[in-house]
Coordinates of C-alpha atoms and ligand atoms in Angstrom, one line a residue:
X1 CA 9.9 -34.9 -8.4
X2 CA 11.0 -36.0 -4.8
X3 CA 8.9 -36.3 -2.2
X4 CA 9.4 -34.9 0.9
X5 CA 7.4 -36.6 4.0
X6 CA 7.7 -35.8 8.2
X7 CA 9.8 -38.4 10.1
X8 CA 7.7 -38.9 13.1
X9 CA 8.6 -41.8 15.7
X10 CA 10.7 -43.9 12.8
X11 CA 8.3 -43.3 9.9
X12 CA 7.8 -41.2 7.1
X13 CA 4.4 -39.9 6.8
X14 CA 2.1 -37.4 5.4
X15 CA 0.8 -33.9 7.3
X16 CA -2.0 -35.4 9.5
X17 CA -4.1 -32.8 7.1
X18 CA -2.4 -34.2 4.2
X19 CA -1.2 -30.5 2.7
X20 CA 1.7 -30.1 1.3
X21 CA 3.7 -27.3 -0.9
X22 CA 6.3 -26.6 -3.2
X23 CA 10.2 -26.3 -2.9
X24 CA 11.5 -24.0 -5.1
X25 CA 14.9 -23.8 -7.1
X26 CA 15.8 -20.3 -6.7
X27 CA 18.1 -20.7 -9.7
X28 CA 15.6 -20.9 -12.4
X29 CA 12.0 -20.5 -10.0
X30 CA 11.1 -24.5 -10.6
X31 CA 9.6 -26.6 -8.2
X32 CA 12.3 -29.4 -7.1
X33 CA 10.0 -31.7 -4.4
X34 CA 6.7 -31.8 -3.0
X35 CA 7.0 -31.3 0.7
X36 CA 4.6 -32.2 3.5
X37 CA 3.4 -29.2 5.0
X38 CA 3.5 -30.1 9.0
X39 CA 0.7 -28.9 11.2
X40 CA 0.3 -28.5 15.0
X41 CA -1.2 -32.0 15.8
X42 CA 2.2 -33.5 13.6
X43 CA 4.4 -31.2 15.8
X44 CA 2.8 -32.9 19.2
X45 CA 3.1 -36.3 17.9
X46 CA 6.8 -35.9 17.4
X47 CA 6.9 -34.5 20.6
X48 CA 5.3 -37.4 22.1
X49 CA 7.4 -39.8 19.9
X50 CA 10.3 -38.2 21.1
X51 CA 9.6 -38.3 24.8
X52 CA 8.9 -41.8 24.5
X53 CA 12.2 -42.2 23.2
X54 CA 14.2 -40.6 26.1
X55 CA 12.0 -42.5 28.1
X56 CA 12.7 -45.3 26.5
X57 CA 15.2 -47.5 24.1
X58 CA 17.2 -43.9 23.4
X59 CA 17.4 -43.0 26.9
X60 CA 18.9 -46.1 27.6
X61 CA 21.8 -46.0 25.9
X62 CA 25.0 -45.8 26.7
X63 CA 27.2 -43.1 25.7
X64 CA 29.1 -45.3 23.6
X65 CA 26.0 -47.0 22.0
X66 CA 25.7 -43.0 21.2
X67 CA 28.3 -42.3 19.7
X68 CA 28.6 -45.8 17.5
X69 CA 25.3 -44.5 15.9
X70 CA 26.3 -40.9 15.2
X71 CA 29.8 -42.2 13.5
X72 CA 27.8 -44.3 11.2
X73 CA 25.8 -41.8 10.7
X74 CA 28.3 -40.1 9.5
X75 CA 29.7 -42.7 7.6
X76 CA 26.8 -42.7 6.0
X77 CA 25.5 -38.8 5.0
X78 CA 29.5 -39.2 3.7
X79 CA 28.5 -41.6 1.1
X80 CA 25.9 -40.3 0.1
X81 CA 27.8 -36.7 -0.2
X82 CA 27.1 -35.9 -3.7
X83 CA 23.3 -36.6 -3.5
X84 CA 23.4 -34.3 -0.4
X85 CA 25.4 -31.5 -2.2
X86 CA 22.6 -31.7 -4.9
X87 CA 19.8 -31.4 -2.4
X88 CA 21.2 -28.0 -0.9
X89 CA 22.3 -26.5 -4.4
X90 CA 18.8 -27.3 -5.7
X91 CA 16.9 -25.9 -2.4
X92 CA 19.5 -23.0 -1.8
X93 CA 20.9 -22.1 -5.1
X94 CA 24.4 -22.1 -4.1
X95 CA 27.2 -23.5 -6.4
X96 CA 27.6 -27.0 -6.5
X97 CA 31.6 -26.7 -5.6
X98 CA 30.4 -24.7 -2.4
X99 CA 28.1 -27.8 -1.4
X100 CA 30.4 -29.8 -2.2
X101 CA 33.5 -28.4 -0.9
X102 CA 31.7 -26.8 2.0
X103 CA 28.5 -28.3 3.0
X104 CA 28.6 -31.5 3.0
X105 CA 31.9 -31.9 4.3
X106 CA 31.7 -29.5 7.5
X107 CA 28.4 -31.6 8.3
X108 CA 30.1 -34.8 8.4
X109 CA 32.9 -33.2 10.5
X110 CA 30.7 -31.8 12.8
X111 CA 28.8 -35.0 13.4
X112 CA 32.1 -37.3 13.6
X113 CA 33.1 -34.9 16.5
X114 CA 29.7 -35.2 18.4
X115 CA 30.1 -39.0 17.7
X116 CA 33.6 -38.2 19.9
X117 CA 32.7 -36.2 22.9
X118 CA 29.3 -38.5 23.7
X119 CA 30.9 -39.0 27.0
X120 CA 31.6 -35.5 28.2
X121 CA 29.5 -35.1 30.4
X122 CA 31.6 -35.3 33.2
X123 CA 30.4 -32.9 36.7
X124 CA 32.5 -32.0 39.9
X125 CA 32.8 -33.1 43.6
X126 CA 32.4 -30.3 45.5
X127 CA 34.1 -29.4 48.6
X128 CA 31.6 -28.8 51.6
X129 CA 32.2 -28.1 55.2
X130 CA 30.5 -31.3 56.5
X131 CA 32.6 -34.2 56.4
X132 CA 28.8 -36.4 56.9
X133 CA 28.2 -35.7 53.8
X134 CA 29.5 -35.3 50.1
X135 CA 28.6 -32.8 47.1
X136 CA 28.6 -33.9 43.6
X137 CA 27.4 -32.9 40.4
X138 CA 26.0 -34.1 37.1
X139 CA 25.3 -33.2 34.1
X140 CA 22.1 -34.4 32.3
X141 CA 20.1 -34.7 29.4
X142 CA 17.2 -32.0 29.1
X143 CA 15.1 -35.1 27.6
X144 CA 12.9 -33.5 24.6
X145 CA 15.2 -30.6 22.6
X146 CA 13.4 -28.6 19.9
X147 CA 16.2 -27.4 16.9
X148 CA 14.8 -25.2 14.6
X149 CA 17.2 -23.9 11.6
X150 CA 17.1 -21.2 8.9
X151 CA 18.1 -22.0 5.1
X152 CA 21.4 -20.8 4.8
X153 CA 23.1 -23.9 5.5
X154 CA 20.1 -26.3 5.9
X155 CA 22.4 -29.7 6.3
X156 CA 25.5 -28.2 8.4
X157 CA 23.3 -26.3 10.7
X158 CA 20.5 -29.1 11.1
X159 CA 23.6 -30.9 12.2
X160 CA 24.5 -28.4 14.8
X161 CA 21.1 -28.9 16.3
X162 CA 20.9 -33.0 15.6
X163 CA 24.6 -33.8 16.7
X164 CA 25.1 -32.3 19.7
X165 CA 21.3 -33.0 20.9
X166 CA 21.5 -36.7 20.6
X167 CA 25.0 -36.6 21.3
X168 CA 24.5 -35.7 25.3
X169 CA 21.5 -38.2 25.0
X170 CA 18.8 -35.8 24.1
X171 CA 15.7 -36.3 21.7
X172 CA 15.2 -33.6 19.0
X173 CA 12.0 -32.6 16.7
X174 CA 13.6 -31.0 14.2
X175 CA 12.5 -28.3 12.2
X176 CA 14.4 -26.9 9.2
X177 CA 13.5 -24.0 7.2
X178 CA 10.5 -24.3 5.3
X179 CA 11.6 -23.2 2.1
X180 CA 14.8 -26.1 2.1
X181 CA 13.2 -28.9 3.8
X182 CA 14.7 -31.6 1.9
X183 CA 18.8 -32.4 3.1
X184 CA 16.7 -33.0 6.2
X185 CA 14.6 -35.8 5.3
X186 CA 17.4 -37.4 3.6
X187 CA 19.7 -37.1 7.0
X188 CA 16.7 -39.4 8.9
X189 CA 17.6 -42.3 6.5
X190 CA 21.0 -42.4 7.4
X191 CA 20.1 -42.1 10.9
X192 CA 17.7 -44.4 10.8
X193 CA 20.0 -46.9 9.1
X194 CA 22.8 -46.5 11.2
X195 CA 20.3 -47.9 13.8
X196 CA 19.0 -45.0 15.6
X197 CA 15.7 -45.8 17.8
X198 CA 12.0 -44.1 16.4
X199 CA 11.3 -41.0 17.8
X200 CA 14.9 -39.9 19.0
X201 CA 15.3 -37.8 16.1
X202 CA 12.2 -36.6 14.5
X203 CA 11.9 -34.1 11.2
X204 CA 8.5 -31.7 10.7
X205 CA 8.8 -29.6 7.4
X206 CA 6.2 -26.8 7.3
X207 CA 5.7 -23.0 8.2
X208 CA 7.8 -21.5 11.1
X209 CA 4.2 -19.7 12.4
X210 CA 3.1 -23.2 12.8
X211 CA 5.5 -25.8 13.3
X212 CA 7.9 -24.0 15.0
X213 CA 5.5 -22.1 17.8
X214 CA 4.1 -25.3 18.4
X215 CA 7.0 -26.9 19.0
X216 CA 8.5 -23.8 21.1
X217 CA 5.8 -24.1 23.3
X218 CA 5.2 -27.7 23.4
X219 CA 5.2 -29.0 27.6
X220 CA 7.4 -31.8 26.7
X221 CA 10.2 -30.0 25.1
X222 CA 12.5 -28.4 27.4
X223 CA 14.9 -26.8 25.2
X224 CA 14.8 -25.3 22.4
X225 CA 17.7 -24.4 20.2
X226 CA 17.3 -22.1 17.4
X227 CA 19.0 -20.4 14.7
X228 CA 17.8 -18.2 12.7
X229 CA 17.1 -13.9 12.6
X230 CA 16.7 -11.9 15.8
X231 CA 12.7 -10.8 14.9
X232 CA 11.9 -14.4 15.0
X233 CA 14.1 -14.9 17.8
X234 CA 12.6 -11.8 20.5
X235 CA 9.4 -14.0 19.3
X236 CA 11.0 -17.8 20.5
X237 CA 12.1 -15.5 24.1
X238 CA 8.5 -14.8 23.9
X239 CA 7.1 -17.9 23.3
X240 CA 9.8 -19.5 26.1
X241 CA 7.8 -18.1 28.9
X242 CA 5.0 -20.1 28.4
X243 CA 6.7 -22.9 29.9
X244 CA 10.0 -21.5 30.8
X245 CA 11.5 -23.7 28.0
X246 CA 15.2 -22.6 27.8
X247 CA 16.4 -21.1 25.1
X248 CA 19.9 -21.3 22.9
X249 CA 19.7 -18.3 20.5
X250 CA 22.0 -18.3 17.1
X251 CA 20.9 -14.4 15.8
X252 CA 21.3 -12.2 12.9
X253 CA 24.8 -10.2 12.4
X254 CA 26.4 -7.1 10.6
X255 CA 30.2 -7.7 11.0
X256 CA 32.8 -5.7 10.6
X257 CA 35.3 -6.4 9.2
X258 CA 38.7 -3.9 9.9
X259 CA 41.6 -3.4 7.6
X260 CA 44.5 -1.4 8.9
X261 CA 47.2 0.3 6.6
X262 CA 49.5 -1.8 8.4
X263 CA 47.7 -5.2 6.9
X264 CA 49.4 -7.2 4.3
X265 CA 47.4 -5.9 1.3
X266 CA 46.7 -8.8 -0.3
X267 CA 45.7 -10.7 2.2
X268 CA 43.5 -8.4 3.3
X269 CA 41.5 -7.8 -0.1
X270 CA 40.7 -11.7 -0.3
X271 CA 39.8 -11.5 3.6
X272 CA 37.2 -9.2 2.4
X273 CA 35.9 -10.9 -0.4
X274 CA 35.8 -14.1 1.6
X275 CA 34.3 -12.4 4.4
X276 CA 31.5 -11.3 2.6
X277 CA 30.9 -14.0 -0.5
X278 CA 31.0 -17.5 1.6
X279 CA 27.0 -18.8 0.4
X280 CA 27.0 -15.7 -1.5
X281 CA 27.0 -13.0 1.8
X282 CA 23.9 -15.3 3.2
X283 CA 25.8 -15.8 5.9
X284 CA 25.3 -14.7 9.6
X285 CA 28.6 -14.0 10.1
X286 CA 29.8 -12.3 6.7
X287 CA 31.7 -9.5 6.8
X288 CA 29.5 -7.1 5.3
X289 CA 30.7 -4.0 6.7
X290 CA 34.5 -3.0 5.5
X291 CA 36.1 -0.5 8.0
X292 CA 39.3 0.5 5.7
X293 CA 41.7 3.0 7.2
X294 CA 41.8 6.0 4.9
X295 CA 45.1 6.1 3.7
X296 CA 45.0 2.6 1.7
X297 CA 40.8 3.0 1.3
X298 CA 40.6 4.3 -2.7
X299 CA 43.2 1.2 -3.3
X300 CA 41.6 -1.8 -1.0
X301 CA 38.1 -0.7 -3.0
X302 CA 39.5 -1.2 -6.0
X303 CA 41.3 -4.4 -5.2
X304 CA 37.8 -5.8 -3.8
X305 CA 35.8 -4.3 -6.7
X306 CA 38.0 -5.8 -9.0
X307 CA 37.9 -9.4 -7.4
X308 CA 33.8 -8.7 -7.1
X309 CA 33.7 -8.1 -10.8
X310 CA 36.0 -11.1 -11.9
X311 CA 33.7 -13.7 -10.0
X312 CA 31.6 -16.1 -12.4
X313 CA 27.7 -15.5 -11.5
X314 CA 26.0 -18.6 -12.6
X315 CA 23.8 -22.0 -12.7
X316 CA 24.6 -23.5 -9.4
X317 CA 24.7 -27.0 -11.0
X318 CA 27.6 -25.3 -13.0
X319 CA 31.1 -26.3 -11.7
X320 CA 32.5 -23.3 -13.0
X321 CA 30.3 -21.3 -11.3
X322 CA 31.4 -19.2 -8.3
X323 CA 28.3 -17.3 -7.0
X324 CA 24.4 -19.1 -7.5
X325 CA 21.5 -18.1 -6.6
X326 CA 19.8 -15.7 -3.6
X327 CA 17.5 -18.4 -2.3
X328 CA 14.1 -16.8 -2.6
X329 CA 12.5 -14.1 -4.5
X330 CA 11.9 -12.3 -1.1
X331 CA 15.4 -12.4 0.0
X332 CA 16.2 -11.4 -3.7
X333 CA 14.1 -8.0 -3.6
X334 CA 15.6 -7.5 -0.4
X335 CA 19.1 -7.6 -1.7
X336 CA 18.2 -5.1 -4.2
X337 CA 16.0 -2.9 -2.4
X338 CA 18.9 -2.0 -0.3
X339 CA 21.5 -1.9 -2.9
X340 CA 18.6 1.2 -4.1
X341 CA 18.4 2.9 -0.2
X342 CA 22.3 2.7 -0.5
X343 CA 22.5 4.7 -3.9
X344 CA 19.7 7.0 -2.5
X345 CA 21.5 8.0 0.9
X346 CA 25.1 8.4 -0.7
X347 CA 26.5 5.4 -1.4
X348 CA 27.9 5.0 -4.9
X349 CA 28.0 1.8 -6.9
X350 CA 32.0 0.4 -7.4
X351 CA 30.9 -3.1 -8.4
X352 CA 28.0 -5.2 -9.3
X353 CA 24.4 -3.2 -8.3
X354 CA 22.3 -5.0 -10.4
X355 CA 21.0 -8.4 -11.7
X356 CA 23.4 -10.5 -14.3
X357 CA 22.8 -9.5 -17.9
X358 CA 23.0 -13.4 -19.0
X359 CA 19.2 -14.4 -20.1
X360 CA 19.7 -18.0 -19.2
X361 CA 19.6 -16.4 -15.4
X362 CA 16.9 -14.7 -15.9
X363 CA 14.4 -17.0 -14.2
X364 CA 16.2 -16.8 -11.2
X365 CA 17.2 -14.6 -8.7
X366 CA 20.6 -13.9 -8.8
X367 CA 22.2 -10.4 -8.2
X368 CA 26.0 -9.7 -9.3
X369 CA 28.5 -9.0 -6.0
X370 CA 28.2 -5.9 -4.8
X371 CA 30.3 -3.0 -3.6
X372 CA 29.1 0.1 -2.2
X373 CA 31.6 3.1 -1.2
X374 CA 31.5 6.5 0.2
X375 CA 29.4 4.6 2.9
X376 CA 28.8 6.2 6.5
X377 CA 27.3 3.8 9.5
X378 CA 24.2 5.2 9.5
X379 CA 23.3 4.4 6.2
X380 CA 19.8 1.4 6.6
X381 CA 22.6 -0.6 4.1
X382 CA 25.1 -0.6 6.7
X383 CA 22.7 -0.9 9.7
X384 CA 21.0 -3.8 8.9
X385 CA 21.3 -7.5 7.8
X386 CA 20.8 -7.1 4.4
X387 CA 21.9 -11.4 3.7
X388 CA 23.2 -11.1 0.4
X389 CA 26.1 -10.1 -1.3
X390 CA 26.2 -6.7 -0.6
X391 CA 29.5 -4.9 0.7
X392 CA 29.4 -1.7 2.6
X393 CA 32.9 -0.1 2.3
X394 CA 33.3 2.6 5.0
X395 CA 36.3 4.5 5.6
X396 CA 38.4 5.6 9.4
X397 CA 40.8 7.2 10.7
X398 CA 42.5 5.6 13.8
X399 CA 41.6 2.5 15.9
X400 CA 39.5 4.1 18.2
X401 CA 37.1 5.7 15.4
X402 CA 37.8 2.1 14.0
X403 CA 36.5 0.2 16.8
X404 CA 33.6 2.6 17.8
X405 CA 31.8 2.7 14.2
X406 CA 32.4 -1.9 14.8
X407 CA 31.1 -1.1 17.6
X408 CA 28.3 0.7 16.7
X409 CA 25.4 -1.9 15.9
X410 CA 23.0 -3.9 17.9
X411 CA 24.5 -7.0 16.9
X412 CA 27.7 -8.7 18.1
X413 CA 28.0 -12.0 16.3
X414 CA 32.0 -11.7 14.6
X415 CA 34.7 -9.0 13.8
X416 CA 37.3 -9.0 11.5
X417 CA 40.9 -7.6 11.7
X418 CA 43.7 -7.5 9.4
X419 CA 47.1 -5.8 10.6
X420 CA 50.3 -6.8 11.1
X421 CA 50.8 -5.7 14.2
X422 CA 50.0 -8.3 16.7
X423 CA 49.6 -5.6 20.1
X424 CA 47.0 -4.1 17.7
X425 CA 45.2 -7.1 16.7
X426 CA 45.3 -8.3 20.3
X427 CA 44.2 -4.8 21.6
X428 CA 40.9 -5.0 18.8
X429 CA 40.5 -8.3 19.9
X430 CA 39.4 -7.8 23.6
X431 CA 37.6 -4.3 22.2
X432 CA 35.5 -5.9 20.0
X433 CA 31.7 -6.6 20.7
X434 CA 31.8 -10.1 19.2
X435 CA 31.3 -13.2 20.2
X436 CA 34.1 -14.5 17.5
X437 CA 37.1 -12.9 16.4
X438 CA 39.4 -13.4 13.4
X439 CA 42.7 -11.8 13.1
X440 CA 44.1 -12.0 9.3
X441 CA 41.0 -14.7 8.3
X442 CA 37.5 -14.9 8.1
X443 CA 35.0 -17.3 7.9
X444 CA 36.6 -20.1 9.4
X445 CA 34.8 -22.8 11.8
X446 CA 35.9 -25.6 13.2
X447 CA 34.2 -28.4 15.5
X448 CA 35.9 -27.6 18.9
X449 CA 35.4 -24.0 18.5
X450 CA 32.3 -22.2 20.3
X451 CA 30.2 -19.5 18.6
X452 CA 28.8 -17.3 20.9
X453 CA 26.6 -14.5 19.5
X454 CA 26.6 -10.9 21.8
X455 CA 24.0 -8.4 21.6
X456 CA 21.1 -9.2 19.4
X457 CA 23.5 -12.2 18.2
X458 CA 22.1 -14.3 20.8
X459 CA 22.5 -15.7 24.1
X460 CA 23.9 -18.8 25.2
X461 CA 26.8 -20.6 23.5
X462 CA 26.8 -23.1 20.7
X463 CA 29.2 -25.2 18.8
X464 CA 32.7 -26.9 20.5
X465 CA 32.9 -28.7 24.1
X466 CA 31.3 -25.7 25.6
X467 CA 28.8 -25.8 23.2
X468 CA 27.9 -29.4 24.2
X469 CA 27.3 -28.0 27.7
X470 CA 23.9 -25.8 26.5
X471 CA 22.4 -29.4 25.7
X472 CA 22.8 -30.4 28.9
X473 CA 21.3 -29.6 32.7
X474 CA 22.9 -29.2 35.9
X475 CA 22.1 -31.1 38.6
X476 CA 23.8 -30.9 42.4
X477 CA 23.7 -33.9 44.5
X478 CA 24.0 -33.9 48.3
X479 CA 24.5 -37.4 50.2
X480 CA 24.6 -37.6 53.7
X481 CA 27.6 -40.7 54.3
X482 CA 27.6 -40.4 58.1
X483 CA 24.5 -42.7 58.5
X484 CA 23.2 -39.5 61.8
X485 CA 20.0 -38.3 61.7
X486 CA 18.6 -34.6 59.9
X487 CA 16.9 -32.6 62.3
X488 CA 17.6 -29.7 64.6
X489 CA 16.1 -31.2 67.7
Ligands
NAD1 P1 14.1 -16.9 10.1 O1 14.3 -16.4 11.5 O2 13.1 -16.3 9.2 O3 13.8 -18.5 10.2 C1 14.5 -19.4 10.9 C2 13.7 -20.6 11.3 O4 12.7 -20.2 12.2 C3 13.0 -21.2 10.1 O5 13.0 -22.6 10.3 C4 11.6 -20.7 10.2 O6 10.6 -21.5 9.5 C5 11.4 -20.6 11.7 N1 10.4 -19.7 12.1 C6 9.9 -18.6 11.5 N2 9.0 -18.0 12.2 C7 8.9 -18.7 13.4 C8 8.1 -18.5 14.6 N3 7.3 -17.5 14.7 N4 8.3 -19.4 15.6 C9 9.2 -20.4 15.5 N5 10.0 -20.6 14.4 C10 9.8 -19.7 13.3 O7 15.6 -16.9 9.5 P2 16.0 -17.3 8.0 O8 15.5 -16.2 7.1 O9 15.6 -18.7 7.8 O10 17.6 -17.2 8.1 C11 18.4 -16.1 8.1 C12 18.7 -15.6 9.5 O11 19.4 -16.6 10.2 C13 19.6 -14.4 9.4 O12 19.2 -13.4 10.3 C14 21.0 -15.0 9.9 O13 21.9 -14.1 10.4 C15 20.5 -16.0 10.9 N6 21.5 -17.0 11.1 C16 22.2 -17.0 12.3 C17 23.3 -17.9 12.5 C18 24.1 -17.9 13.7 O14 24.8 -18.9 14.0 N7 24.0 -16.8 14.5 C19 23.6 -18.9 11.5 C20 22.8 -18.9 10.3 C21 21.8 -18.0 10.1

């Protein structure tokens, strides 16, 4: 079984307690690695380490010494792809082709453009009535950056903390999620291969209550970057005034996701399957509330119920297998606790509803793709992040019912809208509470693009050049060039 150890200041090492626990394969409930269970003395040497390192050999580099190290770190996790796309199936349960395809892939991407914008910092002159003098800014490393991540995508997302951190010249303690600690580990030997100083990027495994408090509130770190749901998140803004650490906020979402009659059907159907089904609907962003315009409603629920009911539930370590695992038996009774509070308020089951009938699944925790019609807004199943595969199909009359029930929610991460009528989509577009938008697509991210979230999405702005910017203070610089005296006497 593999071993899982911290990476604190260039070494891997035990807990300073020496506890450790158990990482569990959600697709048959077996433990895959023992992991070192990180306390809060770990967390402050790491944060020590990596103050040291800003300080120090790390801070010191140039932005192309940066971005040398990041490309072959990339280089690097790329060779190693299929061990990585093991790692996350075995810790997350989702299909091998999805890690594959997916995973490993986007991480690379993401981290070869971080390795390309290393020198963006670039500030202003600013024009000031006082020819004596001259007005510039800069942007700078915050020095120590704390990224914690959730499990969803534990190696793409750990990137989106790592790359752009040490990109603009930060240090980073890293914390994934506890119950998929071990892509991480693997990431700080490529890092530390591809010649990366001790203690710029350091890795504590362990519980969020621990590790990641500790680190949130740690005096050296003065950002914190964190992804993960918006209960743990109102707790981070918490946390954050302890020091006034500031924050980046990835949240929680309920999308909608909007098909007009006027959409091309097709197209439309797969958007919705997509939309929700990308990491089996554990995904922040899934479109896991359909808004289907009555007139085509009985037909697009059939279409997506049929697609739902054609998918191959399986072993993740099965290539033919479309849909794995729900990572955890408490995500799993979540999934089908609300599947029951759906039936119970109204909704009826189109497709899936219950566990697979194959025995070879049955020490996992897998639930078949589900589809739930006759829904209303209200409904708890269409109110709250349920993180599974669990479809909410809810029908409207017009655009402006349409965009008031996607509308109607708390959060504001993405919409979704199919039509082909481009004033419409461009009219939903600007109407829509969402940080991201897709117009005839879902589920797409690129490297340049941001990701805001709205509402209880988040604050701040992640991912793409303006992204990069959240990594990075501002600083205004006035010189006096005139060589006169301050003073007012
Ligand atoms: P979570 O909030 O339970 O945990 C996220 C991380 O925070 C984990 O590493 C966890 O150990 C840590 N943590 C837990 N309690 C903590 C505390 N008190 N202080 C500091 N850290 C703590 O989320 P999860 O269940 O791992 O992931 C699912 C959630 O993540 C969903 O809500 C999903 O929408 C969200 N998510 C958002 C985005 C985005 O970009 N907006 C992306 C992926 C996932």
């Amino acid at each position: 079984m593999r071993e899982i150890k911290l990476f604190i200041d260039g070494e891997f090492c035990d807990a300073a307690d020496g506890a450790t626990y158990a990482s569990i394969n959600p697709a048959n409930g077996l433990a895959v690695a023992t992991v070192a269970e990180g306390g809060a003395e770990d967390v402050r040497r790491a944060c020590v380490a990596a103050q040291q390192a800003f300080e120090g050999d790390w801070g010191a580099m140039t932005s192309a010494e940066r971005s040398d190290i990041l490309a072959g770190a990339a280089d690097l996790i790329e060779a190693r792809a299929e061990e990585f796309a093991q790692l996350e199936t075995l810790d997350v349960g989702k299909p091998i082709t999805e890690s594959t395809a997916i995973d490993v892939p986007a991480a690379v991407g993401y981290l070869r453009w971080y390795a390309s914008v290393t020198d963006a910092a670039v500030g202003e002159t600013i024009d000031i009535p006082n020819p004596g003098q001259v007005d510039f800014s800069l942007w700078e490393p915050y020095g120590v950056v704390g990224g914690i991540a959730p499990w969803n995508f534990p190696l793409f997302l750990g990137m989106l903390k790592i790359g752009p951190a040490l990109a603009t010249g930060n240090s980073i303690v890293f914390k994934p999620a506890s119950i998929t600690p071990q892509s991480a580990s693997v990431v700080c030997e490529c890092f530390a291969e591809a010649g990366l100083p001790a203690g710029a990027l350091n890795v504590i495994t362990g519980p969020g209550r621990v590790v990641g408090e500790t680190l949130v509130t740690d005096p050296r770190v003065q950002m914190v970057s964190f992804t993960g749901s918006t209960d743990v998140g109102r707790r981070i803004i918490e946390m954050s005034a302890q020091n006034i650490t500031n924050l980046s906020l990835e949240l929680g979402g309920k999308s909608p996701n909007i098909i007009f009659e006027d959409a091309d059907f097709d197209q439309a159907v797969a958007g919705a399957v997509f939309g929700l089904l990308l990491n089996n609907g554990q995904n922040c962003i899934a479109g896991t509330r359909l808004l289907v315009q009555r007139g085509i409603y009985d037909d697009v629920c059939s279409g997506v119920a049929e697609k739902l009911d054609a998918l191959v539930v399986g072993d993740p370590m099965d290539p033919q297998t479309q849909l794995g695992a729900i990572v955890s038996e408490e995500q799993f009774e979540k999934v089908i606790g609300y599947i029951g509070w759906g039936e119970e308020e109204g909704a009826t089951v189109a497709a899936g509803g219950a566990v697979p009938d194959d025995p070879e699944l049955a020490d996992g925790w897998f639930v078949r793709p589900t589809l739930l019609t006759g829904c209303t807004n209200a409904m708890s199943v269409s109110c709250d992040e349920v993180f599974g595969p669990v479809l909410v199909a809810i029908p409207f009359e017009d655009e402006a019912e349409a965009l008031a029930i996607a509308n109607d929610t708390p959060y504001g991460l993405g919409s979704g809208v199919f039509t082909t009528d481009a004033d419409r989509a461009r009219r939903m577009a600007r109407a829509l509470q969402s940080g991201t938008v897709y117009v005839n697509t879902f589920n797409q991210v690129y490297p340049q693009s941001p990701f805001p979230g709205w509402k209880q999405s988040g604050t701040g702005v992640e991912r793409g050049m303006r992204g990069l910017f959240t990594y990075m203070r501002y600083k205004n610089v006035i010189q006096d060039i005139s060589g006169e005296p301050i003073g007012w006497f």
